[in-house]
Short mmCIF file of C-alpha atoms and ligand atoms in Angstrom, two decimals:
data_model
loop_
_atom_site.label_atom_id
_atom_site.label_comp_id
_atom_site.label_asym_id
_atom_site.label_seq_id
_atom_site.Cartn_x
_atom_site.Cartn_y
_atom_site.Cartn_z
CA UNK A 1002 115.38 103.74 95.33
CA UNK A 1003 115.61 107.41 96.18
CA UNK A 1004 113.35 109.15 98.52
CA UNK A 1005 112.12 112.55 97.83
CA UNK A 1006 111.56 114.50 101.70
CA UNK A 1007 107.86 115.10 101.94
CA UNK A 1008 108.81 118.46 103.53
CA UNK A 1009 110.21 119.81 100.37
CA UNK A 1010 110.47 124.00 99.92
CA UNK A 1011 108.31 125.56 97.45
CA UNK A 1012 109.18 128.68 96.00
CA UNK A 1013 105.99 130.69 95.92
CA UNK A 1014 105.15 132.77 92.84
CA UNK A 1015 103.56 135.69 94.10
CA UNK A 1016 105.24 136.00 97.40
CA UNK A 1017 108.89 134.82 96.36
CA UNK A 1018 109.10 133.32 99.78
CA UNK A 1019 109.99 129.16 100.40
CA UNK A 1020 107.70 127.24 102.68
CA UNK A 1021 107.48 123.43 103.67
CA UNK A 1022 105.37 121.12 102.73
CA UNK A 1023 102.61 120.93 105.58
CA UNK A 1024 101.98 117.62 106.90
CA UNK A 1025 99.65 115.94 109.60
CA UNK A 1026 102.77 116.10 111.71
CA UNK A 1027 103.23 119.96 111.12
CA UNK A 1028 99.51 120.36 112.43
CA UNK A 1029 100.27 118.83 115.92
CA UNK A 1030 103.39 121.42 115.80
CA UNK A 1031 101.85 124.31 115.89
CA UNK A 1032 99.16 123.01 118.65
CA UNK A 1033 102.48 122.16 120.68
CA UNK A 1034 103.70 125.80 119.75
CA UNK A 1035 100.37 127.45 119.84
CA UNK A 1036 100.87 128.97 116.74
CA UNK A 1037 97.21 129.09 115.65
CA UNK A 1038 96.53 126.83 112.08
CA UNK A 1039 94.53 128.42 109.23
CA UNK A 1040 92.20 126.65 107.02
CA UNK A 1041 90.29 127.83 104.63
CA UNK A 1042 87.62 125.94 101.82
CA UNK A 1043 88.77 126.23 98.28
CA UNK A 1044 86.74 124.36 95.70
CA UNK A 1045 88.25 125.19 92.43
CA UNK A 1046 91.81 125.98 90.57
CA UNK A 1047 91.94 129.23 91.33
CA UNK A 1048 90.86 129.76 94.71
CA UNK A 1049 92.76 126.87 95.78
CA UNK A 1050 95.88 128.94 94.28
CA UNK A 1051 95.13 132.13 96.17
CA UNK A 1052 94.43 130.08 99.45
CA UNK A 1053 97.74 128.04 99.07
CA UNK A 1054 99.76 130.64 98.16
CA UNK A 1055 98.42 133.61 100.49
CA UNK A 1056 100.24 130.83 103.40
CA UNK A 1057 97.25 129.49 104.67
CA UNK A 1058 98.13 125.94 106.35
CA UNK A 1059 94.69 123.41 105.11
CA UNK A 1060 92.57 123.69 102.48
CA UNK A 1061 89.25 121.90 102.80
CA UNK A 1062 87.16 120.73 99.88
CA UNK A 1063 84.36 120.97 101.90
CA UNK A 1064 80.61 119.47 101.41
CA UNK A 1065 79.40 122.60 101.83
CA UNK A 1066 80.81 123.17 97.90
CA UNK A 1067 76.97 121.53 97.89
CA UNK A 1068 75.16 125.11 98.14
CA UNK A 1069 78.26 127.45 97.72
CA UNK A 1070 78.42 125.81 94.40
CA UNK A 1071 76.38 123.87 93.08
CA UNK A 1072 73.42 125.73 94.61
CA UNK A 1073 71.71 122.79 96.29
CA UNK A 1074 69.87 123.63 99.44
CA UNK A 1075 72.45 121.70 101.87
CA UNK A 1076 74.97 119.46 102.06
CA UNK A 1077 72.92 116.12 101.70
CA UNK A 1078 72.56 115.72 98.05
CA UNK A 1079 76.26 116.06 97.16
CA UNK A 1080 77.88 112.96 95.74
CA UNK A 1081 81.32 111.35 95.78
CA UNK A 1082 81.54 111.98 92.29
CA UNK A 1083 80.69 115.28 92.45
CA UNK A 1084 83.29 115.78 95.91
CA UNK A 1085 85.96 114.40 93.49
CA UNK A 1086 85.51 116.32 90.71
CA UNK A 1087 86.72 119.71 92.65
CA UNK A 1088 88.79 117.86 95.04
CA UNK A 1089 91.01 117.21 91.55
CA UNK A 1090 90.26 120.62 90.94
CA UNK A 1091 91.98 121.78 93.77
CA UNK A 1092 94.91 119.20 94.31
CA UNK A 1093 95.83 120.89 90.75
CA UNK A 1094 96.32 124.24 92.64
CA UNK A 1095 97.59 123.21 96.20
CA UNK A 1096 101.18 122.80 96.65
CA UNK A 1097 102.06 123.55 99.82
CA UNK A 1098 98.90 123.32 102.31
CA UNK A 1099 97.43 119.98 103.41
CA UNK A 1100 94.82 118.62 101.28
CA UNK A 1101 91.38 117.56 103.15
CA UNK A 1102 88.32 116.21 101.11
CA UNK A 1103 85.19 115.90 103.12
CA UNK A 1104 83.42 112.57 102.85
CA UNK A 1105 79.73 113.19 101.86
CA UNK A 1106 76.89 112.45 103.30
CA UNK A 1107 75.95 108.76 102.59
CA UNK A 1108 79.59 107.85 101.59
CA UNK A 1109 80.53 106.69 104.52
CA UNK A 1110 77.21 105.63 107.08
CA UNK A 1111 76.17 102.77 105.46
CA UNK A 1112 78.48 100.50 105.43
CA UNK A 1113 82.33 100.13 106.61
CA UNK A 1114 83.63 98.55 103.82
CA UNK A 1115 81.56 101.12 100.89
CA UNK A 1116 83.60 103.80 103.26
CA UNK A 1117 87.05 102.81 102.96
CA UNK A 1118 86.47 102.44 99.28
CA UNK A 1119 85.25 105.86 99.44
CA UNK A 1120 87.94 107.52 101.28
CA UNK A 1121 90.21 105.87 99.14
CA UNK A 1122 89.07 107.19 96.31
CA UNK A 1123 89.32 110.54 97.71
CA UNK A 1124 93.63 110.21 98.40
CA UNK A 1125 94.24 107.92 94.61
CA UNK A 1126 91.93 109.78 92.04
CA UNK A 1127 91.50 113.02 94.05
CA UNK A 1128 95.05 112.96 95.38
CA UNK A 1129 93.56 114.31 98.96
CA UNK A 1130 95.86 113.76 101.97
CA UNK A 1131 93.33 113.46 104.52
CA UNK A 1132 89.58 112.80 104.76
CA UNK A 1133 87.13 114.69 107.05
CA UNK A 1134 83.52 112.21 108.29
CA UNK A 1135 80.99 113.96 110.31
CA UNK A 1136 79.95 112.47 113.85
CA UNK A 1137 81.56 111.54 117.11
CA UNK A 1138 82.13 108.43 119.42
CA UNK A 1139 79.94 106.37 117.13
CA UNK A 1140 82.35 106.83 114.01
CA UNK A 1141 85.73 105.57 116.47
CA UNK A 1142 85.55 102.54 114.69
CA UNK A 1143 85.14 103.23 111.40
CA UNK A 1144 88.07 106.38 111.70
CA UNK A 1145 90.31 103.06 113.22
CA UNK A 1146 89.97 101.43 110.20
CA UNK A 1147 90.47 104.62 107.49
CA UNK A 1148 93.26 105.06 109.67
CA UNK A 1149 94.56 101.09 109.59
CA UNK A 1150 94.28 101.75 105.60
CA UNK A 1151 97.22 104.36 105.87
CA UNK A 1152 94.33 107.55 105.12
CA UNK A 1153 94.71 110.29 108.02
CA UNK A 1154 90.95 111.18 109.03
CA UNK A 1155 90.02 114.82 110.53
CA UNK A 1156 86.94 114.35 112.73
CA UNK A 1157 84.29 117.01 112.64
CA UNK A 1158 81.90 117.51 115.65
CA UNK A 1159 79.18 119.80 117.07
CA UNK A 1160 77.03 121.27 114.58
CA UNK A 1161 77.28 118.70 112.08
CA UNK A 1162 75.47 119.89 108.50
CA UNK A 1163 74.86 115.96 107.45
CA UNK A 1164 72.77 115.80 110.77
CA UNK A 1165 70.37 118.69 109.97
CA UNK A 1166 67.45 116.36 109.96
CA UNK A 1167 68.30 114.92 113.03
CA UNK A 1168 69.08 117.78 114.38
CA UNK A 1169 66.27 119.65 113.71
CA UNK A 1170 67.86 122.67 112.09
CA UNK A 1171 71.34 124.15 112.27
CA UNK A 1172 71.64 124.96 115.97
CA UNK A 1173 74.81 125.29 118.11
CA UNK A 1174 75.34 121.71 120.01
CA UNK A 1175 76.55 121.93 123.70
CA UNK A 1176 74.47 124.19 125.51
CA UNK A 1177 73.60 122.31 128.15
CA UNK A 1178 75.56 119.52 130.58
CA UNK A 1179 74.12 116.61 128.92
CA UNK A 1180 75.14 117.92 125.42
CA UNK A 1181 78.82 119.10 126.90
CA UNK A 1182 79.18 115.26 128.04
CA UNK A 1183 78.58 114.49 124.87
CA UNK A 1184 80.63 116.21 123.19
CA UNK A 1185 83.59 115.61 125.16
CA UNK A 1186 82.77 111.73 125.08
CA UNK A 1187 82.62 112.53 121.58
CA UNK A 1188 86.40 114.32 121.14
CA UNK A 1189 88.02 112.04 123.82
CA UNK A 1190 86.87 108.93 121.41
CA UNK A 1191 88.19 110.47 117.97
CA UNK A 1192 91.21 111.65 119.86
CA UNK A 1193 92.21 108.33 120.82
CA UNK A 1194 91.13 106.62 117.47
CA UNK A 1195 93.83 108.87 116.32
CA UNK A 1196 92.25 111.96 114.30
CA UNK A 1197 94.75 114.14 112.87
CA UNK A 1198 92.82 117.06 113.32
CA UNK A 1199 89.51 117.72 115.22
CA UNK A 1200 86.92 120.45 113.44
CA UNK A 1201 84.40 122.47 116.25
CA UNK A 1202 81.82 123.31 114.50
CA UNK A 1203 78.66 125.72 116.20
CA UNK A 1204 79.37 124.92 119.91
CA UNK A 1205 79.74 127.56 122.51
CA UNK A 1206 83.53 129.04 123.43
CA UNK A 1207 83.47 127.30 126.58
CA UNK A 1208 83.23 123.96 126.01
CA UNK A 1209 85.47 124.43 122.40
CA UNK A 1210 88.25 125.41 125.36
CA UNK A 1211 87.76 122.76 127.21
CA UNK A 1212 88.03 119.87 124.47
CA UNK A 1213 91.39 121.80 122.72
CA UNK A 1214 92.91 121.77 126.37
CA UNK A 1215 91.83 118.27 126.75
CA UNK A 1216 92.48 116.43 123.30
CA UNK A 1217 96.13 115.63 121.96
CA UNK A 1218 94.98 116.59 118.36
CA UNK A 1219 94.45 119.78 117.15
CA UNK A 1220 91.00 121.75 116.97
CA UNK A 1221 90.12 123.82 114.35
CA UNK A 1222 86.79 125.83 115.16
CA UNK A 1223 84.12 127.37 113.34
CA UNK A 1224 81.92 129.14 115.29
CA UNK A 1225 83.71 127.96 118.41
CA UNK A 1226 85.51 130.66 119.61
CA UNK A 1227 89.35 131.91 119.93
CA UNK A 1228 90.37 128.90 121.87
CA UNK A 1229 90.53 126.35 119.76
CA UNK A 1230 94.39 125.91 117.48
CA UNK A 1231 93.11 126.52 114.46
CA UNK A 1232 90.10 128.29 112.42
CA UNK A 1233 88.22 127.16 109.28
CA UNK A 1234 85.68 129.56 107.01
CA UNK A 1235 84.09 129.20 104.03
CA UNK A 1236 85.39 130.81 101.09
CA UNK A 1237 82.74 131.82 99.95
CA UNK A 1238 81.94 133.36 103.35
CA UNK A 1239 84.65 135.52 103.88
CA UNK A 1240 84.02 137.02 99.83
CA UNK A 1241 80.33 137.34 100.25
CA UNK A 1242 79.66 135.35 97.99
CA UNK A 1243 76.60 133.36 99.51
CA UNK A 1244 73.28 135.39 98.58
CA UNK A 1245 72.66 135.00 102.10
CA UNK A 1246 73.21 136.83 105.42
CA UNK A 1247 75.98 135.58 107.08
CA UNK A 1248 76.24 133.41 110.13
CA UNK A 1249 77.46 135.05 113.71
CA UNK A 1250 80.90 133.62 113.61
CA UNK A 1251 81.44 135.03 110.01
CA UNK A 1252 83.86 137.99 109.39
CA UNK A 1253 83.44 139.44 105.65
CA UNK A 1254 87.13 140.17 104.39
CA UNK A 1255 86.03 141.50 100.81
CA UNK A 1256 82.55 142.14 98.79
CA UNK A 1257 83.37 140.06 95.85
CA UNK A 1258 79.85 140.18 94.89
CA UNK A 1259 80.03 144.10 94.74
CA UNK A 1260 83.35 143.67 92.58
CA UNK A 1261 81.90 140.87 90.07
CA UNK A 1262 78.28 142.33 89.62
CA UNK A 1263 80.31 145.72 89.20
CA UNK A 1264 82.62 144.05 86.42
CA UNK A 1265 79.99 142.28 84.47
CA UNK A 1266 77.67 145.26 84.59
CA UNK A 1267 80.64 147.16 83.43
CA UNK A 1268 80.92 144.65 80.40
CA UNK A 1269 77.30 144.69 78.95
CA UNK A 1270 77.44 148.24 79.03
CA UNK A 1271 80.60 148.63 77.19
CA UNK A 1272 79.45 146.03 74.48
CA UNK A 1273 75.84 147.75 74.13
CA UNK A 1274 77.24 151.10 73.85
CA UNK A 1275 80.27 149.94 70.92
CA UNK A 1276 82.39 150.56 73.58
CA UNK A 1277 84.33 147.23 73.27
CA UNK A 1278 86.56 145.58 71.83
CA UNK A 1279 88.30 148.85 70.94
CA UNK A 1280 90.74 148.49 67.80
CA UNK A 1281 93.89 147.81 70.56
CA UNK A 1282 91.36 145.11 71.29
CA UNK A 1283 91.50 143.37 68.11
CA UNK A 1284 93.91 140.98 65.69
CA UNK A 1285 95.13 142.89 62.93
CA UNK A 1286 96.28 141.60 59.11
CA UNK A 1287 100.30 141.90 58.71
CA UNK A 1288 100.81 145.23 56.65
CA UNK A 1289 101.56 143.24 53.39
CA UNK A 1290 98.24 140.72 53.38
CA UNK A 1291 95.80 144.28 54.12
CA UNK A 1292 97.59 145.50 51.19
CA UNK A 1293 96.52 142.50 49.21
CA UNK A 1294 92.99 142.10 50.47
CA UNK A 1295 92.80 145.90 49.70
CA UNK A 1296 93.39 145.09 45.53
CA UNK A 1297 91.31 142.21 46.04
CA UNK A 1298 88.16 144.31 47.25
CA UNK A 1299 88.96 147.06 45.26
CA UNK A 1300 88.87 145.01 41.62
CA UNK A 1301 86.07 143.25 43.23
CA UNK A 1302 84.34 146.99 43.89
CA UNK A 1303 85.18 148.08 40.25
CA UNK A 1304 84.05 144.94 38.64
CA UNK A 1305 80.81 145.08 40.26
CA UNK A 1306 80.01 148.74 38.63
O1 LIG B 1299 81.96 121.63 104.41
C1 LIG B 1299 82.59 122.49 105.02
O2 LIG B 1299 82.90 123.57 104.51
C2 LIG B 1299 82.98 122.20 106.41
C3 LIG B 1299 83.54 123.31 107.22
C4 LIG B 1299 82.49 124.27 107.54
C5 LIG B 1299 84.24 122.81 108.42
O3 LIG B 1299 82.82 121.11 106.84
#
């Protein structure tokens, strides 16, 4: 048998420039390093291709595909079906980053044994290299046993969307001691059940400090400050892209809403006014079958008069 090195080079198209392969193992690297980690969400072919090949170290096929979407009103209805569907999507596009797939909500709560089935799915049909479950000290367990199953989990703490009922809203966790204890109890445990990556999500600078300095695994924040190794945003986020006004933490990199509404508008108008397809446009007989159809038409003409 011959074994092919998971850190392989890829030659990128677009930037002609070889990277590795990045692994769980390259993630606790750069915390060692602190070279900060990128992620970004990707949900489909293409934007997994520009995310992978602009360099950007994880791409997350996040629930949150649930409103930027399919334009359900948050993350709860989203199905394991529907999670796979773009997580395929995406593997298609992805060659160099690591490959998370967010387990959704109700894929993995109920029961222990429903949720390794899940998350399994998720790495043979969806060809995802890690899974991501919401919730701290009281998922240990069940991350021990993805883990036992040879699937690397990322934990995800803080502001936790699949909590919104329980949480009363989306509101930044950890503002006060009681919720900082918690939250440490909370990283301590998935740090020790062996999470390959930690994600802060909506908790105040401070305490997203404290945990990075404190857990072996790296943290990757959103909405938790510069402190943390990494940083995650939505894709749709950083495009504008949402129909909605952005949250604090969000920097806007482009208006792709301005450029697409611009396009399409573009479009109708050209159509309504004849403007397109102009003949450059358009398919063309060879010379010697226009000369044919010509006769044809024209004997055609003359018969008819
Ligand atoms: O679903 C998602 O996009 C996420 C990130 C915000 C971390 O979980």
């Amino acid at each position: 048998m011959s074994l092919t090195p998971i850190s392989g080079r890829f030659l990128l198209s677009n930037q002609n420039e070889l990277r590795h392969k990045i692994t769980t193992a390259t993630l606790r690297e750069h915390k060692l390093r602190h070279e900060p980690i990128t992620c970004l969400t990707a949900y489909d072919y293409s934007a997994a291709r520009l995310v992978d090949e602009a360099g950007i170290e994880m791409i997350l096929v996040g629930d949150s595909l649930a409103q930027a979407v399919l334009g359900y009103e948050n993350t709860l209805s989203v199905t394991v079906d529907e999670m796979l569907h773009h997580v395929k999507a995406v593997r298609r596009g992805v060659k160099s980053g690591l490959l998370i797939a967010d387990m959704p909500y109700g894929s993995y709560q109920i029961d222990p044994q429903a949720a390794l089935a899940n998350a399994t799915r998720f790495v043979k049909e969806g060809g995802a290299e890690v899974v991501k479950i919401e919730g701290g000290e009281k998922r240990a367990d069940l991350i021990r046993r993805i883990i036992d199953a040879e699937i690397p989990v990322a934990g995800h703490i803080g502001l936790t969307p699949q909590s919104v009922n329980v949480m009363g809203g989306y509101k930044v966790q950890g503002k006060n001691l009681s919720g900082i204890e918690q939250l440490m109890r909370d990283a301590v445990a998935l740090d020790r059940a062996g999470v390959a990556c930690l994600f802060l999500e909506g908790i105040p600078r401070e305490v997203a400090a404290m945990i990075t300095a404190e857990v072996a695994t790296p943290t990757i924040g959103i909405g938790a400050g510069p402190e943390c190794d990494g940083q995650v945003l939505v894709f749709h986020d950083i495009l504008n892209l949402t129909f909605a006004p952005p949250a604090k933490f969000v920097r806007r990199y482009a208006d792709a809403a301005e450029l697409i509404a611009h396009a399409v508008q573009a479009f109708r108008a050209d159509v309504k006014s004849h403007q397109y397809p102009a003949d450059e446009e358009s398919y063309h007989l060879p010379r010697e079958t226009k000369a044919g159809l010509d006769t044809v038409l024209a004997r055609k003409h003359a018969m008819r008069r």
